[in-house]
CSV table of C-alpha atoms and ligand atoms in Angstrom, one decimal:
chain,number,residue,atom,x,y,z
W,1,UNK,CA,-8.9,-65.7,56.3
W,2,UNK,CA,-8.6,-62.5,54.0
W,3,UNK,CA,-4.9,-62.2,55.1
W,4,UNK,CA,-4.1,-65.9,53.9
W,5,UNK,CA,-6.2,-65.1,50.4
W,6,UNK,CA,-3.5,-62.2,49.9
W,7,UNK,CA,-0.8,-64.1,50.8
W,8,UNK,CA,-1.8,-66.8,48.6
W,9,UNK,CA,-2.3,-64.6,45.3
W,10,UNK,CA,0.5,-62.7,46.1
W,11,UNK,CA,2.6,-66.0,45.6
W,12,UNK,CA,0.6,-67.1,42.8
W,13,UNK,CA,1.3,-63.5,41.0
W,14,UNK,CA,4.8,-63.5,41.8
W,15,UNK,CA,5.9,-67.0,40.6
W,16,UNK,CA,3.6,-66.2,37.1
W,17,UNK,CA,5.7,-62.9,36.6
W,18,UNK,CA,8.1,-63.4,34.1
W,19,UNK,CA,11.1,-61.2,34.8
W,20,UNK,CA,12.2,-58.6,37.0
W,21,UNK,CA,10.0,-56.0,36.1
W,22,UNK,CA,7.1,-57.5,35.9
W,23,UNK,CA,7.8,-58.8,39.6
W,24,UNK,CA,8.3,-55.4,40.8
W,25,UNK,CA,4.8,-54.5,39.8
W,26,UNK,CA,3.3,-57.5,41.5
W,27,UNK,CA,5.2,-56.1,44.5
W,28,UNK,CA,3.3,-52.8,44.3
W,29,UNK,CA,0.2,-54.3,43.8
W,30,UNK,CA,0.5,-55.8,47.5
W,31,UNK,CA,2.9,-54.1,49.6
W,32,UNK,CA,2.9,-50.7,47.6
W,33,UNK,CA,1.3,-47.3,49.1
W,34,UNK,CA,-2.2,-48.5,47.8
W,35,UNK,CA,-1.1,-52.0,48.1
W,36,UNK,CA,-3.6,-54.7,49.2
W,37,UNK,CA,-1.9,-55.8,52.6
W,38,UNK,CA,-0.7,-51.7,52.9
W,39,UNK,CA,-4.8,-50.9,53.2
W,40,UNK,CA,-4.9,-53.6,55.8
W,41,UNK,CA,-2.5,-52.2,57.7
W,42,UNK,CA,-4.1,-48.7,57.4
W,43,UNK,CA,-7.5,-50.1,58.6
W,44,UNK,CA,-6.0,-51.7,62.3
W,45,UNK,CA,-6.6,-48.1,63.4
W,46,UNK,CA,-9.9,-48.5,64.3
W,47,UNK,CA,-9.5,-51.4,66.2
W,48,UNK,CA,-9.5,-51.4,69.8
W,49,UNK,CA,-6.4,-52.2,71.1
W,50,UNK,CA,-6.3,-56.0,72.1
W,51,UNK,CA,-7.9,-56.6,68.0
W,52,UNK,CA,-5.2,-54.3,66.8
W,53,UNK,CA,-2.2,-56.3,69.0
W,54,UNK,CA,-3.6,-60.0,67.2
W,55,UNK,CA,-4.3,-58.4,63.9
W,56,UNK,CA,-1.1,-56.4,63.7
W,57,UNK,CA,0.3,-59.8,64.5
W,58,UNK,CA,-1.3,-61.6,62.0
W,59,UNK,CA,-0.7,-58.9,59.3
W,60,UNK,CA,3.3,-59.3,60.2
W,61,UNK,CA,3.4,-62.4,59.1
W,62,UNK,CA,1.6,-62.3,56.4
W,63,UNK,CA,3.8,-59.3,55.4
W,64,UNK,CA,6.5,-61.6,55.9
W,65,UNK,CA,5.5,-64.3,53.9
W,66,UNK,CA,5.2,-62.4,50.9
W,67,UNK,CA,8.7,-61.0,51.6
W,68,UNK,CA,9.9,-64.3,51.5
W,69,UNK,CA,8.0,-65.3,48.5
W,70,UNK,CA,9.2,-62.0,46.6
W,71,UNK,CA,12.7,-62.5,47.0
W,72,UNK,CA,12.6,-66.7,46.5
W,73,UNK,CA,11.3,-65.0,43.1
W,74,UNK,CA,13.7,-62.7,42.8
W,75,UNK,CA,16.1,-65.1,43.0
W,76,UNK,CA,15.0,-67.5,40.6
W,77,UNK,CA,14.8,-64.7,38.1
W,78,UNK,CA,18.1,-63.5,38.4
W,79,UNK,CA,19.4,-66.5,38.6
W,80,UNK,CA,17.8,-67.8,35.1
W,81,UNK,CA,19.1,-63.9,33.5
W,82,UNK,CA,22.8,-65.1,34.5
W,83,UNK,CA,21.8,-68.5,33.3
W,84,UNK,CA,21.2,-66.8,29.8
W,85,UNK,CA,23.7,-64.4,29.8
W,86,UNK,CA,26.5,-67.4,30.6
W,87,UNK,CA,25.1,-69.6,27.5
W,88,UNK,CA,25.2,-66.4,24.6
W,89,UNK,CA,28.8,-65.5,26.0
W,90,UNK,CA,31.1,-68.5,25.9
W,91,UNK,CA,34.1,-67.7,27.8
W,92,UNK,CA,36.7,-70.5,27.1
W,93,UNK,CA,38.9,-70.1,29.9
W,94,UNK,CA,41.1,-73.4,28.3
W,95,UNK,CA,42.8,-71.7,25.2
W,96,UNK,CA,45.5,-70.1,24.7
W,97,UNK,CA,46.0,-66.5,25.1
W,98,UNK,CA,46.5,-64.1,22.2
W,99,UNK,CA,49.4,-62.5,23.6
W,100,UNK,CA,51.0,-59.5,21.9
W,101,UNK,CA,52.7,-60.0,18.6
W,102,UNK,CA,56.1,-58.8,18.9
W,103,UNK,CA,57.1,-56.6,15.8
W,104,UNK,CA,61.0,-56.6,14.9
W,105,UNK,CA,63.2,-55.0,12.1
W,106,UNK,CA,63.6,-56.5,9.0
W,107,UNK,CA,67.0,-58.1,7.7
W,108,UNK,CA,67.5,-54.9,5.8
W,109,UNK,CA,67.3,-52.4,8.4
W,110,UNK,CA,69.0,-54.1,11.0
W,111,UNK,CA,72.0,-54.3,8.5
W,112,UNK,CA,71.2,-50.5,7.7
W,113,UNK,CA,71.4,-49.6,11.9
W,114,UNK,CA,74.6,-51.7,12.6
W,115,UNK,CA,77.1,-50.1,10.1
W,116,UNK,CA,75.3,-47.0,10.7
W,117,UNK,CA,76.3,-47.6,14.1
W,118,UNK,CA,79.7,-48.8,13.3
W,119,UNK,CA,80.3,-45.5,11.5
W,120,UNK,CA,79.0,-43.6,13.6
W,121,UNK,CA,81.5,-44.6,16.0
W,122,UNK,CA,84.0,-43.4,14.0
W,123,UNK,CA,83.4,-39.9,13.8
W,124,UNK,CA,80.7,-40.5,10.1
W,125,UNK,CA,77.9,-38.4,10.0
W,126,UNK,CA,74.2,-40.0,8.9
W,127,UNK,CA,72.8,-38.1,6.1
W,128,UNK,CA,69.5,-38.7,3.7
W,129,UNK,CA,68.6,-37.5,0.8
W,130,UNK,CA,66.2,-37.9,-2.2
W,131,UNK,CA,64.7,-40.9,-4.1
W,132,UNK,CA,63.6,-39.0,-7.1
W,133,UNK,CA,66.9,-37.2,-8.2
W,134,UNK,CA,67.9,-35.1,-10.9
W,135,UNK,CA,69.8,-36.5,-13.9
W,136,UNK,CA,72.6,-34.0,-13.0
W,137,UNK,CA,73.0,-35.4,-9.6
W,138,UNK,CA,72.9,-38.7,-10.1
W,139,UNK,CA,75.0,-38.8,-13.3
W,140,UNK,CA,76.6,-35.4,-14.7
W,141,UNK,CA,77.9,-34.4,-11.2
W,142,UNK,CA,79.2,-37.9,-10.9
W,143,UNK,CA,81.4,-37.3,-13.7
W,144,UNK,CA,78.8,-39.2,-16.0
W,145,UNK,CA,78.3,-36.5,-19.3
W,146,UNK,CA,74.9,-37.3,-20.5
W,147,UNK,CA,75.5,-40.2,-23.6
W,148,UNK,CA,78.2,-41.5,-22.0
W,149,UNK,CA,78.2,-45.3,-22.2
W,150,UNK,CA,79.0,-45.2,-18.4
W,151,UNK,CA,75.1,-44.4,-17.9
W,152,UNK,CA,74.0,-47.9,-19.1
W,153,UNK,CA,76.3,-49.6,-16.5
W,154,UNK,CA,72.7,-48.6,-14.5
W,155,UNK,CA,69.4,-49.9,-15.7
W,156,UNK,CA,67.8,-46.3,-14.7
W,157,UNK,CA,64.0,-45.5,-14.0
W,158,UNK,CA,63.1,-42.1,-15.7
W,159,UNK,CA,60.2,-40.7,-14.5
W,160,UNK,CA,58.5,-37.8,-15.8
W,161,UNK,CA,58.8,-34.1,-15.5
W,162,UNK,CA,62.0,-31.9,-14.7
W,163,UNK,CA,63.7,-30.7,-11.9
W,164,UNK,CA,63.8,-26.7,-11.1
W,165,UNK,CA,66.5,-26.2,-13.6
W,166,UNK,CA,65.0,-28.5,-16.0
W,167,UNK,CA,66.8,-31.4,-15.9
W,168,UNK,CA,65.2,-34.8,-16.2
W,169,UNK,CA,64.0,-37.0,-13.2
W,170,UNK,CA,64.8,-40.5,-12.2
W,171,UNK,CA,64.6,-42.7,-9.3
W,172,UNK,CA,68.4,-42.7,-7.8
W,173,UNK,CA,70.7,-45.6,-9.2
W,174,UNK,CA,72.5,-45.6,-6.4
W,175,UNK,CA,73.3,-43.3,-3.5
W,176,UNK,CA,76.2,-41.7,-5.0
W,177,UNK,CA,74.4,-38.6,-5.5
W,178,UNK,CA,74.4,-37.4,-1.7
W,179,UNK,CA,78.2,-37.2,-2.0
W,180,UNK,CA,77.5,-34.1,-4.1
W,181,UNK,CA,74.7,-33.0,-2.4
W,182,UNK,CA,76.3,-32.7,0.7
W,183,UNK,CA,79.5,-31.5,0.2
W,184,UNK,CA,77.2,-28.4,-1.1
W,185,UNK,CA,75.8,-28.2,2.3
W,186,UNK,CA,79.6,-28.9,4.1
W,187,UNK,CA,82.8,-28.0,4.2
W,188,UNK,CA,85.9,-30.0,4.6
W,189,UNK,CA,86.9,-32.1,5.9
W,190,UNK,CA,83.8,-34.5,5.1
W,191,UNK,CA,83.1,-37.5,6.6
W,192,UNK,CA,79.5,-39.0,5.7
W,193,UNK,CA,78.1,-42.1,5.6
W,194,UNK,CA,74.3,-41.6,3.5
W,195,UNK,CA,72.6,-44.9,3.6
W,196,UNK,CA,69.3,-45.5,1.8
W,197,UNK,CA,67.0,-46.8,-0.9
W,198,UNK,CA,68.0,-47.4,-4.9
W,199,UNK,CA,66.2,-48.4,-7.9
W,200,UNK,CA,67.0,-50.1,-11.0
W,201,UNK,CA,65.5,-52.0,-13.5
W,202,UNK,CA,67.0,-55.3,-12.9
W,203,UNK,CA,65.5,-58.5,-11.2
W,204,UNK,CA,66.6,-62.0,-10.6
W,205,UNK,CA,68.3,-64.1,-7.8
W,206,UNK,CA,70.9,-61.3,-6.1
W,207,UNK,CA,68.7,-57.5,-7.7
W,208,UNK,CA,65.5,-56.4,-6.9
W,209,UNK,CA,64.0,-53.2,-8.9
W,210,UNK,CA,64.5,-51.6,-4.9
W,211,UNK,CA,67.8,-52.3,-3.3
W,212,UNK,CA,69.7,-50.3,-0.2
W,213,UNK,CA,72.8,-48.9,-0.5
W,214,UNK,CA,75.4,-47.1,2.0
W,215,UNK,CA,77.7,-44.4,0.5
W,216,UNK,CA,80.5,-43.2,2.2
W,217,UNK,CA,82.3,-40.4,1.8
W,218,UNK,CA,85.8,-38.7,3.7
W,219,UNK,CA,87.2,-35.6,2.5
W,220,UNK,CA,89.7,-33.6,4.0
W,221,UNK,CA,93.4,-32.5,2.5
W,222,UNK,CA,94.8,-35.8,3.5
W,223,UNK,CA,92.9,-39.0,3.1
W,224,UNK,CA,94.7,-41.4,0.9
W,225,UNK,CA,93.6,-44.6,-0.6
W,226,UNK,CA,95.4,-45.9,3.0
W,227,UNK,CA,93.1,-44.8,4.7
W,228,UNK,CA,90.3,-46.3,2.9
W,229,UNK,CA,91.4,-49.6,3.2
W,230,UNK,CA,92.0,-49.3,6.6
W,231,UNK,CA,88.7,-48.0,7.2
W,232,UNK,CA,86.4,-50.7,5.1
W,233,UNK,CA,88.6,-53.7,6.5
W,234,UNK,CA,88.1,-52.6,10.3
W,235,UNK,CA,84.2,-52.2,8.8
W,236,UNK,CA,83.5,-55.5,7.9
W,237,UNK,CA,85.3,-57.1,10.4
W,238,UNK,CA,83.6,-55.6,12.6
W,239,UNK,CA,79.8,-56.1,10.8
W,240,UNK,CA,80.8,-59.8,10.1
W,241,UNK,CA,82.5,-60.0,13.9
W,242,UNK,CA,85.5,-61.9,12.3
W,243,UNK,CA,88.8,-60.7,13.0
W,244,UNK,CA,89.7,-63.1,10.6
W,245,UNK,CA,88.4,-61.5,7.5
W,246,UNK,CA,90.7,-60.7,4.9
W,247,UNK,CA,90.3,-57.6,2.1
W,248,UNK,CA,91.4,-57.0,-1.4
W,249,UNK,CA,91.0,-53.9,-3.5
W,250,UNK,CA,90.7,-55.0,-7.4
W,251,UNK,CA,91.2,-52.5,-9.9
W,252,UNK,CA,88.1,-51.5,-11.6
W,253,UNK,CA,86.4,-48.7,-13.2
W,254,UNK,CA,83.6,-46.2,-12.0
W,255,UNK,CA,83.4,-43.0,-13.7
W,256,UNK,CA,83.7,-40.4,-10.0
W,257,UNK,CA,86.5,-42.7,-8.9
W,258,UNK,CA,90.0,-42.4,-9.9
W,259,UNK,CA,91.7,-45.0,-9.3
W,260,UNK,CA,88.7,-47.1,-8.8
W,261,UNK,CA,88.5,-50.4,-7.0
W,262,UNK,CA,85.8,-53.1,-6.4
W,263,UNK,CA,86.4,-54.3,-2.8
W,264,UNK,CA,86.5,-58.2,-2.3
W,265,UNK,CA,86.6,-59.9,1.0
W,266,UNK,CA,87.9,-63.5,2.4
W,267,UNK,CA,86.0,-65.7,4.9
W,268,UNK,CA,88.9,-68.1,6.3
W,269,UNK,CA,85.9,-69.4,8.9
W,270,UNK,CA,82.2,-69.8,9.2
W,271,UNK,CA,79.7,-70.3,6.6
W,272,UNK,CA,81.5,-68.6,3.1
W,273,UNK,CA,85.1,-69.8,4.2
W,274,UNK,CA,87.1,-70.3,1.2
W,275,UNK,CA,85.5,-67.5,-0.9
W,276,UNK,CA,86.4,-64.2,-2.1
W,277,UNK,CA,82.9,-62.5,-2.3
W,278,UNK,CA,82.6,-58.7,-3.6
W,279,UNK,CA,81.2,-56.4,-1.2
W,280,UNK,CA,81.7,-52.8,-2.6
W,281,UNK,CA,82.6,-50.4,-5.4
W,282,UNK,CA,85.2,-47.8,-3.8
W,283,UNK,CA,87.9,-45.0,-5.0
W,284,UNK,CA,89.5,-42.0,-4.8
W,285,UNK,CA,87.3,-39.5,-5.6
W,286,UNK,CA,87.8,-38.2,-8.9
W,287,UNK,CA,88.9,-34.5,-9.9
W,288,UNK,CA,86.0,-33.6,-11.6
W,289,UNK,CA,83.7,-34.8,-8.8
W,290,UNK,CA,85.7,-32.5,-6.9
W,291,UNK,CA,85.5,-29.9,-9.1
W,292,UNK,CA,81.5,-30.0,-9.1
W,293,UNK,CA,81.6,-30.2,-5.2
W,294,UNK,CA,82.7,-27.1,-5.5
W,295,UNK,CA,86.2,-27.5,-3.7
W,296,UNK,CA,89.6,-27.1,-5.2
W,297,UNK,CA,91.1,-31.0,-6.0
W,298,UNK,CA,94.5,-29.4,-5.4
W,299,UNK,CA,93.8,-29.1,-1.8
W,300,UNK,CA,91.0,-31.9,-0.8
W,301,UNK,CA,91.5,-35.3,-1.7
W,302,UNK,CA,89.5,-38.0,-0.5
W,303,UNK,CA,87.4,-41.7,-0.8
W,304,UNK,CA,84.3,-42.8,-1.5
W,305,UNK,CA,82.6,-46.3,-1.2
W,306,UNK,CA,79.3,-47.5,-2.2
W,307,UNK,CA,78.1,-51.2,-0.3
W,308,UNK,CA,74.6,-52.8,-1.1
W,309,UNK,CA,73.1,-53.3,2.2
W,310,UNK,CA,71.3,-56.5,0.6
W,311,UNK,CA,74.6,-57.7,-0.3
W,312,UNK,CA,75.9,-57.3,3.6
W,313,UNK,CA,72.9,-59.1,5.0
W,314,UNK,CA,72.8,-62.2,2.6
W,315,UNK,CA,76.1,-62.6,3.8
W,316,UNK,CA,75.8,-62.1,7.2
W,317,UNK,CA,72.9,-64.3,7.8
W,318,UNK,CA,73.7,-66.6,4.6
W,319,UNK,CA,71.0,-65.9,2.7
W,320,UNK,CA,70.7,-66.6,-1.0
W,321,UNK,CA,67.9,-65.5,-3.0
W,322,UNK,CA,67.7,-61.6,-2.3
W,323,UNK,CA,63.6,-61.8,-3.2
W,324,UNK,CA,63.4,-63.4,-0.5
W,325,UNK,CA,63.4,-60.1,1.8
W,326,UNK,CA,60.8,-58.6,-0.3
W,327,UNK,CA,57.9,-61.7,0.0
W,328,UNK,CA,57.1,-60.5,3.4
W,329,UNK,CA,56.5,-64.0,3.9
W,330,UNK,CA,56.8,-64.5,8.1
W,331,UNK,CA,58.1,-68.0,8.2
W,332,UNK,CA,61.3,-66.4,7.0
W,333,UNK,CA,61.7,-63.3,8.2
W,334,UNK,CA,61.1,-64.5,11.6
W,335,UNK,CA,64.2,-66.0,11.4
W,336,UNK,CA,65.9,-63.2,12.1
W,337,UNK,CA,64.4,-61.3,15.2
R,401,DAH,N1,77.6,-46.1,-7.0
R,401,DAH,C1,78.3,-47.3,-7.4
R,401,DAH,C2,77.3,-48.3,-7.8
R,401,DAH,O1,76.1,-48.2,-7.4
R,401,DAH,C3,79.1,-47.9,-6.2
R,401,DAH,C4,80.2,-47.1,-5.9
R,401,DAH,C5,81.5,-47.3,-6.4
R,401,DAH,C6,80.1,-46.0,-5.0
R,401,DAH,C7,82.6,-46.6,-6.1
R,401,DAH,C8,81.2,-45.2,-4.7
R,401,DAH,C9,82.4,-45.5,-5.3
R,401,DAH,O2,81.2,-44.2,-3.9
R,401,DAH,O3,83.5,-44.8,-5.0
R,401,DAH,O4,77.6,-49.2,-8.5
């Protein structure tokens, strides 16, 4: 009769716990050391043995039943926990995945890698140099004297402060300046392709205050005007992949070039077909130039070039607002990966 009493509060206790913890204490409280079925147990000793055989029985059972009823309540329990856990973290295994955003190079830069690359492959070195640049680089080395009426054909950024021999600061015009800088740094022959960032203050439809440019540069005691054309056509019919492409050189004026040329190119197919478009400024490579490279202009001749990359890559991918490559907007620069 006592046994059924235990078995019947211990049921009672366990369904009124609440959660796990608190179950575990009602489970001490009857089948623990001191538990109430435990001291049964403990008191069969003193039974003779046929009373100890039925109540051992009897006590097995009741043992049992509260096992049952423990881990029915343990069940229950865990099973509501889950229950909660499910509803507060809403897994909906129907959308879409995130996947991983694929980054890609911009317009710019792919144009900047593949004549890179195109030079490269014949024999160019890659060289970089700085964006804040000294007067004397950028302009008096370049055959520029300071007033000249040359300078304004450049909208130039000044920027404060002086550079170790106090000459004034600016943010390059162009990239003209490595020619210069690193025929200091090399002797002839020269062959250097320096591509890299220009500023000028200048903005509409085809400039931006931040443009690219590629200068090249071959130096040795005989490269002829020849040569250069050679050189750019194979160039840009190999950027443009048009064998078709055909290449004037129009006489024009640049102070470090003598005789200077702008460089215009014919599309006979594809999207500009029917259009000479300019593409570079170019020349021999003046005297003077020479003459503040350091080398002797009676023994090293040579040509330059200047491109906009900007230029290359509206035309490659028909684009025709340059500002477009600087709104970072993605709907248009996805275009392009
Ligand atoms: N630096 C010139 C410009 O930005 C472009 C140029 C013309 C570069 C002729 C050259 C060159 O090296 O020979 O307008």
């Amino acid at each position: 009769m006592d046994l059924e009493l235990i078995v019947c509060e211990a049921k009672h206790a366990f369904s009124a716990a609440s959660d796990i913890a608190a179950l575990e204490n009602e489970k001490a409280r009857f089948l623990g050391k001191t538990g109430k079925l435990t001291k049964f147990l403990k008191g069969i000793g003193q039974l003779d043995p046929d009373m100890r055989k039925k109540e051992g029985a009897a006590i097995n059972v009741a043992k049992h039943q509260i096992d049952m009823a423990l881990q029915e309540r343990r069940q229950v329990l865990s099973d509501a926990l889950l229950d909660a856990r499910l509803a507060t973290e809403i897994i909906d295994v129907t959308l879409p995945g995130r996947g991983m955003g694929n980054g890609t190079l911009h317009p710019v830069l792919k144009t900047w890698e593949r004549v890179e690359y195109i030079f490269r492959s014949i024999g160019f070195d890659v060289a970089d140099g700085p964006e804040i640049e000294s007067e004397w680089f950028n302009f008096t080395a370049l055959n520029s004297p300071e007033n000249h009426p040359a300078r304004s054909m450049q909208d130039t950024f000044y920027i404060e402060g002086n550079d170790d021999t106090g000459k004034p600061l600016l943010l390059r015009t162009h990239t003209s300046p490595m020619q210069v800088r690193y025929a200091y740094m090399k002797k002839p022959p020269i062959k250097l392709i320096a591509p890299g960032r220009t500023y000028r203050v200048d903005f509409d439809a085809t400039h931006s205050p931040m443009f690219h440019q590629i200068e090249g540069l071959w130096i040795a005691d005989d490269v002829s005007f020849s040569d250069l054309k050679g050189i750019y056509t194979d160039f840009l019919r190999k950027f443009f992949e048009n064998d078709d492409i055909q290449v004037r050189f129009r006489p024009s004026y640049f102070p470090f070039t003598e005789p200077s040329a702008e460089i215009d190119m014919y599309f006979q197919t594809g999207k500009n077909a029917g259009k000479w478009l300019e593409i570079s400024g170019a020349g021999q490579v003046h005297p003077t130039v020479l003459r503040n490279m350091g080398l002797d202009p009676e023994c090293h001749v040579g040509f330059a070039f200047g491109s906009g990359l900007e230029r290359l890559t509206m035309l490659r991918y028909g684009v025709e607002d340059l500002r477009l490559f600087y709104e970072n907007d993605l709907r248009f620069l996805r275009q392009f990966m």
